[in-house]
């Protein structure tokens, strides 16, 4: 194509759009042109050959399609097991286990801090007995099992090993993946237990143990997914995920492991959002970057340089409003993942913006993948988008911009130090605040939310878990196990684990011994915590992003004026505590609200993560707040928020307004209102409108008491 031909096209296009600039600036800072030609595309090589941009296998899906997984787990081990077996019978090929938040944070179900968390947002696993039930009638020598677990990774992996052992399956036959990605937890997801240094030691111990005993098992899944869900751009997700992988590899090498002995069992996990071609290019760029990183670290085996990845469609792109649109969104994202070359995939269900999936919604999500494999022709051609001028140009741009961030990571001492310094988390939170402002203003269109909104939403059946009932059952099983075990042998194994945590022992090997003696998850976690300690942190939301995006907006200006008016009446700014109760560490929503409300002029206190209702009430009363905003994601709202309100009332805080936001099914709204919640703001709520409503609840535009009396 000649320059004259391209110039002719530009002139023709310009005449059609009357001089309007068609160039688009993405959130990643990539300038996207309306036309790409061969001059924009580099040579990506061939599938199966380094740098594996076009795929890690020469035949890709033409030889074997991606593995269909569903991330699932809820309530009890019995109910989750039944759900797994139904899905496997319907065409699912692998298991991905979701644990409840009490399990993630290393607490047994009888611990007082997890009253509202047991069985919510995942399955409760307290012991080997629970793990055996979870995999009952599922042959672990044949089934690949993926476990999303980081904080309590040691007891959970130990339980899995012993459950298989007692099923008659030896460790060398086990296949699957444990997430074991703790750096990401300190950045965005926050389901950590121990401080960074001992947490990195745990990662290395698991890599060493599995390299020796579990050759078919992936010892780590380096996760960008949670960065994506926290608001990271594609460039940030790429750079920080690959940099995390580099840090883990270096950490394992420092223990004396040969890189080629373990690198082939490292895997990755990416989130897939709605910018279709960007997500395709992101997976291609990830493979390119990992090949470079592993080459630079001295890997000799080509297998060590292959980035193999699982993907999951985005949860944050799902909407409560007009939820059947979520089927369309998930299909688009699933196509992006497969055309990008993922090795396995989980597709979210249409109702997961507000609740755990039902059998009905899970079937649609699973069939989305089956239809893509069986009907769409995607598996017939290796890397069908390879050579696309636009895709190749995007891939190159992502590699270039990700390397800029990775170079900063290296120059400042590596990813562990960067996480400790906090700048990756701040960078992601700035992107999240900017994205929220774009959605609220309507600059980023969400169909059914900020455009084409329905006058009335259809009611939808959602799954509800009886948290109290699940907890009672778990406590009973724990009591029974403790009565029947050899207590002396159990305590001796736990003592050995504590001593090994001080140094000289592999903590996974020692935990396997403790699990065999029926030590519980909480007891194993406590045995290590006695040496490592428990890590605590307090959110520090970013400032100025939301306000800058709204500069000149009249509705935003009215809210700011309203906050000023309330401040004049009160003699101070209206004060709000944004609280995260329970063991859910996903803080994107809470941080975005804190950032936006601060920019609007509110005095905002960001409460520490993992608070009990009592701790939240004490903080609210000591700070003299006007309102508490309770951020909910993990379905503990029906237990935790009413308890908070009752404690406030009993301690002289009955005038403190309590509002709730996050993943709350509409059918729970009336229950919360009767409990005393004054405002409820579900997924997709416009933050400026929420702020205006909260001002109303705080009495703005109401006449002063003296005038009302007259």
CSV table of C-alpha atoms in Angstrom, one decimal, residues 184-576:
chain,number,residue,atom,x,y,z
A,184,UNK,CA,-1.0,-9.2,44.6
A,185,UNK,CA,-2.9,-9.5,47.9
A,186,UNK,CA,-0.8,-6.7,49.5
A,187,UNK,CA,-1.6,-4.6,46.4
A,188,UNK,CA,-5.3,-5.1,45.8
A,189,UNK,CA,-7.2,-8.0,47.3
A,190,UNK,CA,-6.0,-7.9,50.9
A,191,UNK,CA,-6.7,-11.5,52.0
A,192,UNK,CA,-3.3,-11.8,53.5
A,193,UNK,CA,-2.4,-13.1,57.0
A,194,UNK,CA,1.3,-12.6,57.6
A,195,UNK,CA,3.7,-9.7,56.8
A,196,UNK,CA,5.4,-9.6,53.4
A,197,UNK,CA,8.7,-11.2,54.3
A,198,UNK,CA,7.4,-14.4,55.9
A,199,UNK,CA,4.7,-14.5,53.2
A,200,UNK,CA,7.4,-14.6,50.5
A,201,UNK,CA,9.1,-17.4,52.4
A,202,UNK,CA,5.8,-19.4,52.3
A,203,UNK,CA,5.7,-18.9,48.5
A,204,UNK,CA,9.3,-20.3,48.2
A,205,UNK,CA,8.6,-23.2,50.5
A,206,UNK,CA,5.6,-24.2,48.4
A,207,UNK,CA,7.6,-24.0,45.2
A,208,UNK,CA,10.3,-26.1,46.7
A,209,UNK,CA,7.9,-28.7,48.1
A,210,UNK,CA,5.8,-29.1,44.9
A,211,UNK,CA,9.0,-29.3,42.7
A,212,UNK,CA,10.1,-32.3,44.7
A,213,UNK,CA,6.8,-34.1,45.5
A,214,UNK,CA,4.1,-32.8,43.0
A,215,UNK,CA,5.7,-32.6,39.5
A,216,UNK,CA,2.3,-32.2,37.8
A,217,UNK,CA,1.0,-29.4,40.1
A,218,UNK,CA,1.4,-25.7,39.4
A,219,UNK,CA,2.9,-24.2,42.5
A,220,UNK,CA,1.8,-20.6,41.9
A,221,UNK,CA,-0.7,-18.7,39.7
A,222,UNK,CA,0.5,-15.2,39.4
A,223,UNK,CA,-2.7,-13.2,39.3
A,224,UNK,CA,-3.4,-10.0,37.4
A,225,UNK,CA,-7.2,-10.7,37.6
A,226,UNK,CA,-7.6,-9.0,41.0
A,227,UNK,CA,-5.6,-6.0,39.8
A,228,UNK,CA,-8.0,-5.8,36.8
A,229,UNK,CA,-11.0,-5.9,39.2
A,230,UNK,CA,-9.4,-3.3,41.4
A,231,UNK,CA,-9.3,-0.9,38.5
A,232,UNK,CA,-5.9,-1.4,36.9
A,233,UNK,CA,-5.5,-0.6,33.2
A,234,UNK,CA,-4.3,-3.3,30.9
A,235,UNK,CA,-0.8,-1.9,31.0
A,236,UNK,CA,-0.7,-1.8,34.8
A,237,UNK,CA,-2.1,-5.3,35.1
A,238,UNK,CA,0.5,-6.6,32.6
A,239,UNK,CA,3.5,-4.8,34.2
A,240,UNK,CA,2.7,-5.6,37.8
A,241,UNK,CA,1.7,-9.2,37.1
A,242,UNK,CA,4.8,-10.0,35.1
A,243,UNK,CA,6.9,-8.2,37.7
A,244,UNK,CA,5.3,-10.3,40.5
A,245,UNK,CA,6.3,-13.4,38.6
A,246,UNK,CA,9.8,-12.2,38.2
A,247,UNK,CA,10.0,-11.6,42.0
A,248,UNK,CA,8.7,-15.1,42.8
A,249,UNK,CA,11.2,-16.7,40.4
A,250,UNK,CA,14.1,-14.7,42.0
A,251,UNK,CA,12.9,-15.6,45.5
A,252,UNK,CA,12.9,-19.3,44.6
A,253,UNK,CA,16.3,-19.1,43.0
A,254,UNK,CA,17.7,-17.4,46.1
A,255,UNK,CA,16.8,-20.6,48.1
A,256,UNK,CA,19.1,-22.6,45.7
A,257,UNK,CA,16.5,-23.9,43.3
A,258,UNK,CA,17.5,-24.1,39.7
A,259,UNK,CA,15.1,-21.9,37.6
A,260,UNK,CA,14.4,-24.7,35.1
A,261,UNK,CA,13.4,-27.0,37.9
A,262,UNK,CA,10.4,-25.0,38.8
A,263,UNK,CA,9.7,-22.3,36.2
A,264,UNK,CA,7.7,-24.7,33.9
A,265,UNK,CA,5.1,-25.1,36.7
A,266,UNK,CA,4.5,-21.4,37.1
A,267,UNK,CA,1.2,-20.2,35.7
A,268,UNK,CA,-0.7,-16.9,35.4
A,269,UNK,CA,-4.2,-15.6,35.8
A,270,UNK,CA,-5.6,-12.6,34.0
A,271,UNK,CA,-8.9,-10.7,34.1
A,272,UNK,CA,-10.6,-10.1,30.8
A,273,UNK,CA,-12.6,-6.9,30.3
A,274,UNK,CA,-14.8,-5.3,27.7
A,275,UNK,CA,-12.1,-3.6,25.4
A,276,UNK,CA,-12.1,-6.6,23.1
A,277,UNK,CA,-9.0,-6.1,21.1
A,278,UNK,CA,-7.0,-4.7,24.0
A,279,UNK,CA,-7.7,-7.9,26.0
A,280,UNK,CA,-6.6,-10.1,23.0
A,281,UNK,CA,-3.4,-8.1,22.7
A,282,UNK,CA,-2.8,-8.2,26.5
A,283,UNK,CA,-2.5,-11.9,26.6
A,284,UNK,CA,-0.2,-11.9,23.5
A,285,UNK,CA,1.9,-9.1,25.2
A,286,UNK,CA,2.1,-11.1,28.4
A,287,UNK,CA,3.6,-14.1,26.7
A,288,UNK,CA,6.2,-11.8,25.0
A,289,UNK,CA,7.1,-10.1,28.2
A,290,UNK,CA,7.5,-13.4,30.2
A,291,UNK,CA,9.7,-14.9,27.6
A,292,UNK,CA,12.0,-11.9,27.9
A,293,UNK,CA,12.0,-12.0,31.8
A,294,UNK,CA,12.8,-15.7,32.0
A,295,UNK,CA,15.5,-15.4,29.3
A,296,UNK,CA,17.1,-12.5,31.3
A,297,UNK,CA,17.0,-14.6,34.5
A,298,UNK,CA,19.0,-17.3,32.8
A,299,UNK,CA,16.3,-19.9,32.0
A,300,UNK,CA,17.5,-22.4,29.4
A,301,UNK,CA,14.4,-24.5,28.8
A,302,UNK,CA,11.9,-23.2,26.4
A,303,UNK,CA,9.2,-24.6,28.7
A,304,UNK,CA,10.4,-22.3,31.4
A,305,UNK,CA,9.8,-19.3,29.1
A,306,UNK,CA,6.2,-20.2,28.2
A,307,UNK,CA,3.6,-18.1,29.9
A,308,UNK,CA,0.6,-20.4,30.4
A,309,UNK,CA,-2.5,-18.7,31.8
A,310,UNK,CA,-6.0,-19.1,33.1
A,311,UNK,CA,-8.5,-16.3,32.5
A,312,UNK,CA,-11.7,-15.2,34.0
A,313,UNK,CA,-14.2,-12.8,32.5
A,314,UNK,CA,-14.6,-9.6,34.5
A,315,UNK,CA,-16.8,-9.3,37.6
A,316,UNK,CA,-16.6,-5.6,37.7
A,317,UNK,CA,-18.1,-5.3,34.2
A,318,UNK,CA,-21.2,-7.1,35.4
A,319,UNK,CA,-24.2,-4.8,36.3
A,320,UNK,CA,-27.1,-5.1,38.7
A,321,UNK,CA,-29.2,-3.0,36.2
A,322,UNK,CA,-30.6,-4.9,33.2
A,323,UNK,CA,-28.6,-8.0,34.2
A,324,UNK,CA,-29.3,-10.1,31.2
A,325,UNK,CA,-26.9,-7.8,29.3
A,326,UNK,CA,-24.2,-9.5,31.4
A,327,UNK,CA,-24.6,-12.6,29.3
A,328,UNK,CA,-23.6,-10.5,26.3
A,329,UNK,CA,-20.7,-9.0,28.2
A,330,UNK,CA,-19.4,-12.4,29.4
A,331,UNK,CA,-19.6,-13.8,25.8
A,332,UNK,CA,-17.5,-10.9,24.4
A,333,UNK,CA,-14.9,-11.3,27.2
A,334,UNK,CA,-14.8,-15.0,26.7
A,335,UNK,CA,-14.1,-14.6,23.0
A,336,UNK,CA,-11.3,-12.1,23.8
A,337,UNK,CA,-9.7,-14.6,26.2
A,338,UNK,CA,-9.9,-17.5,23.7
A,339,UNK,CA,-8.7,-15.4,20.7
A,340,UNK,CA,-5.9,-14.2,22.9
A,341,UNK,CA,-4.8,-17.8,23.6
A,342,UNK,CA,-5.8,-18.7,27.2
A,343,UNK,CA,-5.2,-22.2,28.4
A,344,UNK,CA,-8.3,-22.3,30.6
A,345,UNK,CA,-11.3,-20.1,31.2
A,346,UNK,CA,-13.9,-19.3,33.8
A,347,UNK,CA,-17.0,-17.4,32.6
A,348,UNK,CA,-18.9,-15.4,35.2
A,349,UNK,CA,-22.7,-15.8,35.6
A,350,UNK,CA,-25.1,-13.1,34.9
A,351,UNK,CA,-26.2,-12.6,38.5
A,352,UNK,CA,-22.7,-12.3,40.1
A,353,UNK,CA,-23.0,-8.5,40.3
A,354,UNK,CA,-25.3,-9.1,43.3
A,355,UNK,CA,-25.0,-12.7,44.5
A,356,UNK,CA,-23.4,-16.1,44.1
A,357,UNK,CA,-24.6,-17.9,40.9
A,358,UNK,CA,-27.6,-20.1,40.8
A,359,UNK,CA,-27.7,-23.4,38.9
A,360,UNK,CA,-29.6,-21.5,36.2
A,361,UNK,CA,-27.1,-18.7,35.7
A,362,UNK,CA,-24.1,-21.1,36.1
A,363,UNK,CA,-25.4,-23.2,33.3
A,364,UNK,CA,-25.6,-20.2,30.9
A,365,UNK,CA,-22.1,-19.2,31.9
A,366,UNK,CA,-20.7,-22.7,31.3
A,367,UNK,CA,-22.6,-23.2,28.0
A,368,UNK,CA,-21.1,-19.9,26.8
A,369,UNK,CA,-17.8,-21.7,26.6
A,370,UNK,CA,-19.2,-24.9,25.2
A,371,UNK,CA,-20.9,-23.0,22.4
A,372,UNK,CA,-17.7,-21.2,21.6
A,373,UNK,CA,-15.8,-24.5,21.4
A,374,UNK,CA,-18.4,-26.5,19.6
A,375,UNK,CA,-20.2,-24.0,17.3
A,376,UNK,CA,-18.1,-20.8,16.7
A,377,UNK,CA,-15.2,-22.3,14.8
A,378,UNK,CA,-12.7,-20.6,17.1
A,379,UNK,CA,-10.8,-23.9,17.6
A,380,UNK,CA,-10.3,-24.6,13.9
A,381,UNK,CA,-7.5,-22.1,13.3
A,382,UNK,CA,-4.4,-21.4,15.3
A,383,UNK,CA,-4.3,-17.7,16.4
A,384,UNK,CA,-6.9,-16.4,14.0
A,385,UNK,CA,-6.2,-12.7,14.8
A,386,UNK,CA,-2.4,-13.1,14.3
A,387,UNK,CA,-1.3,-10.7,11.7
A,388,UNK,CA,-4.1,-8.2,12.3
A,389,UNK,CA,-2.5,-4.9,11.8
A,390,UNK,CA,-4.4,-3.4,14.8
A,391,UNK,CA,-3.8,-6.4,17.1
A,392,UNK,CA,-0.1,-6.5,16.4
A,393,UNK,CA,0.2,-2.8,16.9
A,394,UNK,CA,-1.7,-2.9,20.2
A,395,UNK,CA,0.5,-5.9,21.3
A,396,UNK,CA,3.7,-3.9,20.6
A,397,UNK,CA,2.3,-0.8,22.4
A,398,UNK,CA,1.4,-2.8,25.5
A,399,UNK,CA,4.8,-4.4,25.6
A,400,UNK,CA,6.5,-1.0,25.4
A,401,UNK,CA,4.4,0.7,28.0
A,402,UNK,CA,4.5,-2.3,30.4
A,403,UNK,CA,8.3,-2.4,30.2
A,404,UNK,CA,8.4,1.3,31.2
A,405,UNK,CA,6.7,0.4,34.5
A,406,UNK,CA,8.7,-2.8,35.0
A,407,UNK,CA,11.9,-0.8,34.5
A,408,UNK,CA,10.8,1.5,37.3
A,409,UNK,CA,10.1,-1.6,39.5
A,410,UNK,CA,13.6,-2.9,38.8
A,411,UNK,CA,15.3,0.4,39.4
A,412,UNK,CA,13.6,0.8,42.8
A,413,UNK,CA,14.6,-2.6,44.2
A,414,UNK,CA,12.0,-5.1,42.8
A,415,UNK,CA,8.4,-5.8,43.2
A,416,UNK,CA,8.4,-6.7,46.9
A,417,UNK,CA,9.9,-3.3,47.7
A,418,UNK,CA,7.5,-1.6,45.4
A,419,UNK,CA,4.5,-3.2,47.1
A,420,UNK,CA,5.9,-2.2,50.5
A,421,UNK,CA,6.4,1.4,49.3
A,422,UNK,CA,2.8,1.4,48.1
A,423,UNK,CA,3.1,3.1,44.7
A,424,UNK,CA,1.6,0.2,42.6
A,425,UNK,CA,-1.5,0.2,44.7
A,426,UNK,CA,-1.8,4.0,44.5
A,427,UNK,CA,-1.4,3.9,40.7
A,428,UNK,CA,-4.2,1.3,40.4
A,429,UNK,CA,-6.5,3.3,42.7
A,430,UNK,CA,-5.9,6.4,40.7
A,431,UNK,CA,-7.0,4.5,37.6
A,432,UNK,CA,-10.1,3.1,39.4
A,433,UNK,CA,-11.1,6.6,40.5
A,434,UNK,CA,-10.7,7.9,37.0
A,435,UNK,CA,-12.7,5.1,35.6
A,436,UNK,CA,-15.5,5.6,38.1
A,437,UNK,CA,-15.7,9.3,37.2
A,438,UNK,CA,-15.9,8.5,33.5
A,439,UNK,CA,-18.8,6.1,34.1
A,440,UNK,CA,-20.6,8.5,36.4
A,441,UNK,CA,-20.3,11.3,33.9
A,442,UNK,CA,-21.4,9.1,31.0
A,443,UNK,CA,-18.1,9.4,29.2
A,444,UNK,CA,-17.7,5.6,29.4
A,445,UNK,CA,-21.0,4.1,28.4
A,446,UNK,CA,-22.4,1.2,30.4
A,447,UNK,CA,-25.6,0.0,28.6
A,448,UNK,CA,-28.5,-0.2,31.0
A,449,UNK,CA,-26.7,1.8,33.7
A,450,UNK,CA,-25.8,5.3,32.4
A,451,UNK,CA,-27.4,4.9,29.0
A,452,UNK,CA,-30.5,3.1,27.7
A,453,UNK,CA,-31.6,2.7,31.4
A,454,UNK,CA,-34.9,0.9,31.9
A,455,UNK,CA,-37.7,2.6,33.8
A,456,UNK,CA,-38.1,-0.5,35.9
A,457,UNK,CA,-35.8,-3.4,36.6
A,458,UNK,CA,-37.0,-7.0,36.4
A,459,UNK,CA,-36.8,-9.0,39.6
A,460,UNK,CA,-34.3,-11.8,39.5
A,461,UNK,CA,-34.0,-14.9,41.7
A,462,UNK,CA,-30.6,-15.0,43.5
A,463,UNK,CA,-28.9,-17.6,45.7
A,464,UNK,CA,-29.1,-16.9,49.4
A,465,UNK,CA,-26.9,-18.7,52.0
A,466,UNK,CA,-28.1,-19.3,55.6
A,467,UNK,CA,-24.9,-18.1,57.2
A,468,UNK,CA,-25.9,-19.0,60.7
A,469,UNK,CA,-26.9,-22.5,59.8
A,470,UNK,CA,-23.7,-23.1,57.9
A,471,UNK,CA,-21.6,-21.8,60.8
A,472,UNK,CA,-23.4,-24.1,63.3
A,473,UNK,CA,-22.7,-27.1,61.2
A,474,UNK,CA,-19.1,-26.2,60.8
A,475,UNK,CA,-18.6,-25.7,64.5
A,476,UNK,CA,-20.2,-29.1,65.2
A,477,UNK,CA,-17.9,-30.8,62.8
A,478,UNK,CA,-14.9,-29.0,64.3
A,479,UNK,CA,-15.9,-30.1,67.8
A,480,UNK,CA,-16.3,-33.7,66.7
A,481,UNK,CA,-12.9,-33.8,65.0
A,482,UNK,CA,-11.1,-32.3,68.0
A,483,UNK,CA,-12.7,-34.9,70.3
A,484,UNK,CA,-11.8,-37.8,68.2
A,485,UNK,CA,-8.2,-36.9,67.2
A,486,UNK,CA,-5.0,-37.9,69.0
A,487,UNK,CA,-4.5,-34.6,70.8
A,488,UNK,CA,-0.9,-35.2,71.8
A,489,UNK,CA,0.1,-36.1,68.3
A,490,UNK,CA,-1.7,-33.1,66.9
A,491,UNK,CA,-0.1,-30.6,69.4
A,492,UNK,CA,3.3,-32.1,68.7
A,493,UNK,CA,2.8,-31.6,65.0
A,494,UNK,CA,1.7,-28.0,65.6
A,495,UNK,CA,4.7,-27.3,67.8
A,496,UNK,CA,7.0,-28.7,65.1
A,497,UNK,CA,5.4,-26.3,62.6
A,498,UNK,CA,6.0,-23.3,64.9
A,499,UNK,CA,9.6,-24.3,65.4
A,500,UNK,CA,10.0,-24.8,61.7
A,501,UNK,CA,8.6,-21.4,61.0
A,502,UNK,CA,11.5,-19.9,62.9
A,503,UNK,CA,13.8,-21.3,60.2
A,504,UNK,CA,15.2,-24.6,58.9
A,505,UNK,CA,12.0,-26.3,58.1
A,506,UNK,CA,9.7,-26.4,55.1
A,507,UNK,CA,6.4,-25.1,56.4
A,508,UNK,CA,4.2,-26.9,53.9
A,509,UNK,CA,5.9,-30.3,54.8
A,510,UNK,CA,5.3,-29.6,58.5
A,511,UNK,CA,1.7,-28.5,57.8
A,512,UNK,CA,1.0,-31.7,55.9
A,513,UNK,CA,2.0,-33.6,59.1
A,514,UNK,CA,-0.2,-31.4,61.2
A,515,UNK,CA,-3.1,-31.9,58.8
A,516,UNK,CA,-2.7,-35.7,58.9
A,517,UNK,CA,-3.1,-35.4,62.7
A,518,UNK,CA,-6.3,-33.4,62.2
A,519,UNK,CA,-5.1,-30.0,63.1
A,520,UNK,CA,-7.6,-27.4,62.0
A,521,UNK,CA,-7.0,-24.5,59.5
A,522,UNK,CA,-7.1,-22.0,62.3
A,523,UNK,CA,-4.6,-24.0,64.4
A,524,UNK,CA,-2.2,-24.4,61.6
A,525,UNK,CA,-2.4,-20.6,60.8
A,526,UNK,CA,-2.0,-19.8,64.5
A,527,UNK,CA,1.1,-22.0,64.7
A,528,UNK,CA,2.8,-19.9,62.1
A,529,UNK,CA,1.4,-16.6,63.3
A,530,UNK,CA,3.1,-17.2,66.6
A,531,UNK,CA,6.4,-16.6,64.7
A,532,UNK,CA,5.3,-14.5,61.8
A,533,UNK,CA,2.7,-12.2,63.4
A,534,UNK,CA,-0.5,-11.0,61.6
A,535,UNK,CA,-0.2,-8.1,59.2
A,536,UNK,CA,-2.5,-5.0,59.5
A,537,UNK,CA,-2.9,-2.0,57.3
A,538,UNK,CA,-5.2,1.0,56.9
A,539,UNK,CA,-6.5,2.2,53.5
A,540,UNK,CA,-5.1,5.6,52.2
A,541,UNK,CA,-7.4,6.5,49.3
A,542,UNK,CA,-6.1,8.8,46.6
A,543,UNK,CA,-7.2,12.4,46.3
A,544,UNK,CA,-8.0,14.8,43.4
A,545,UNK,CA,-8.7,12.3,40.6
A,546,UNK,CA,-12.4,12.3,40.9
A,547,UNK,CA,-12.7,16.1,41.4
A,548,UNK,CA,-10.4,16.8,38.5
A,549,UNK,CA,-12.5,14.7,36.2
A,550,UNK,CA,-15.7,16.5,37.2
A,551,UNK,CA,-14.2,20.1,36.8
A,552,UNK,CA,-17.0,22.3,35.4
A,553,UNK,CA,-19.8,19.7,35.8
A,554,UNK,CA,-22.9,21.5,37.1
A,555,UNK,CA,-24.4,18.6,39.1
A,556,UNK,CA,-21.0,18.0,40.8
A,557,UNK,CA,-20.8,21.7,41.6
A,558,UNK,CA,-24.3,21.6,43.2
A,559,UNK,CA,-23.1,18.8,45.5
A,560,UNK,CA,-20.0,20.7,46.5
A,561,UNK,CA,-22.2,23.7,47.3
A,562,UNK,CA,-24.4,21.5,49.4
A,563,UNK,CA,-21.5,20.1,51.3
A,564,UNK,CA,-20.3,23.7,52.0
A,565,UNK,CA,-23.8,24.6,53.2
A,566,UNK,CA,-23.9,21.7,55.6
A,567,UNK,CA,-20.4,22.6,56.8
A,568,UNK,CA,-21.6,26.2,57.6
A,569,UNK,CA,-24.6,24.9,59.4
A,570,UNK,CA,-22.6,22.4,61.5
A,571,UNK,CA,-19.5,24.6,61.9
A,572,UNK,CA,-17.4,21.8,60.4
A,573,UNK,CA,-17.4,19.5,57.4
A,574,UNK,CA,-20.0,16.6,57.4
A,575,UNK,CA,-18.0,13.6,58.7
A,576,UNK,CA,-18.4,10.1,57.2
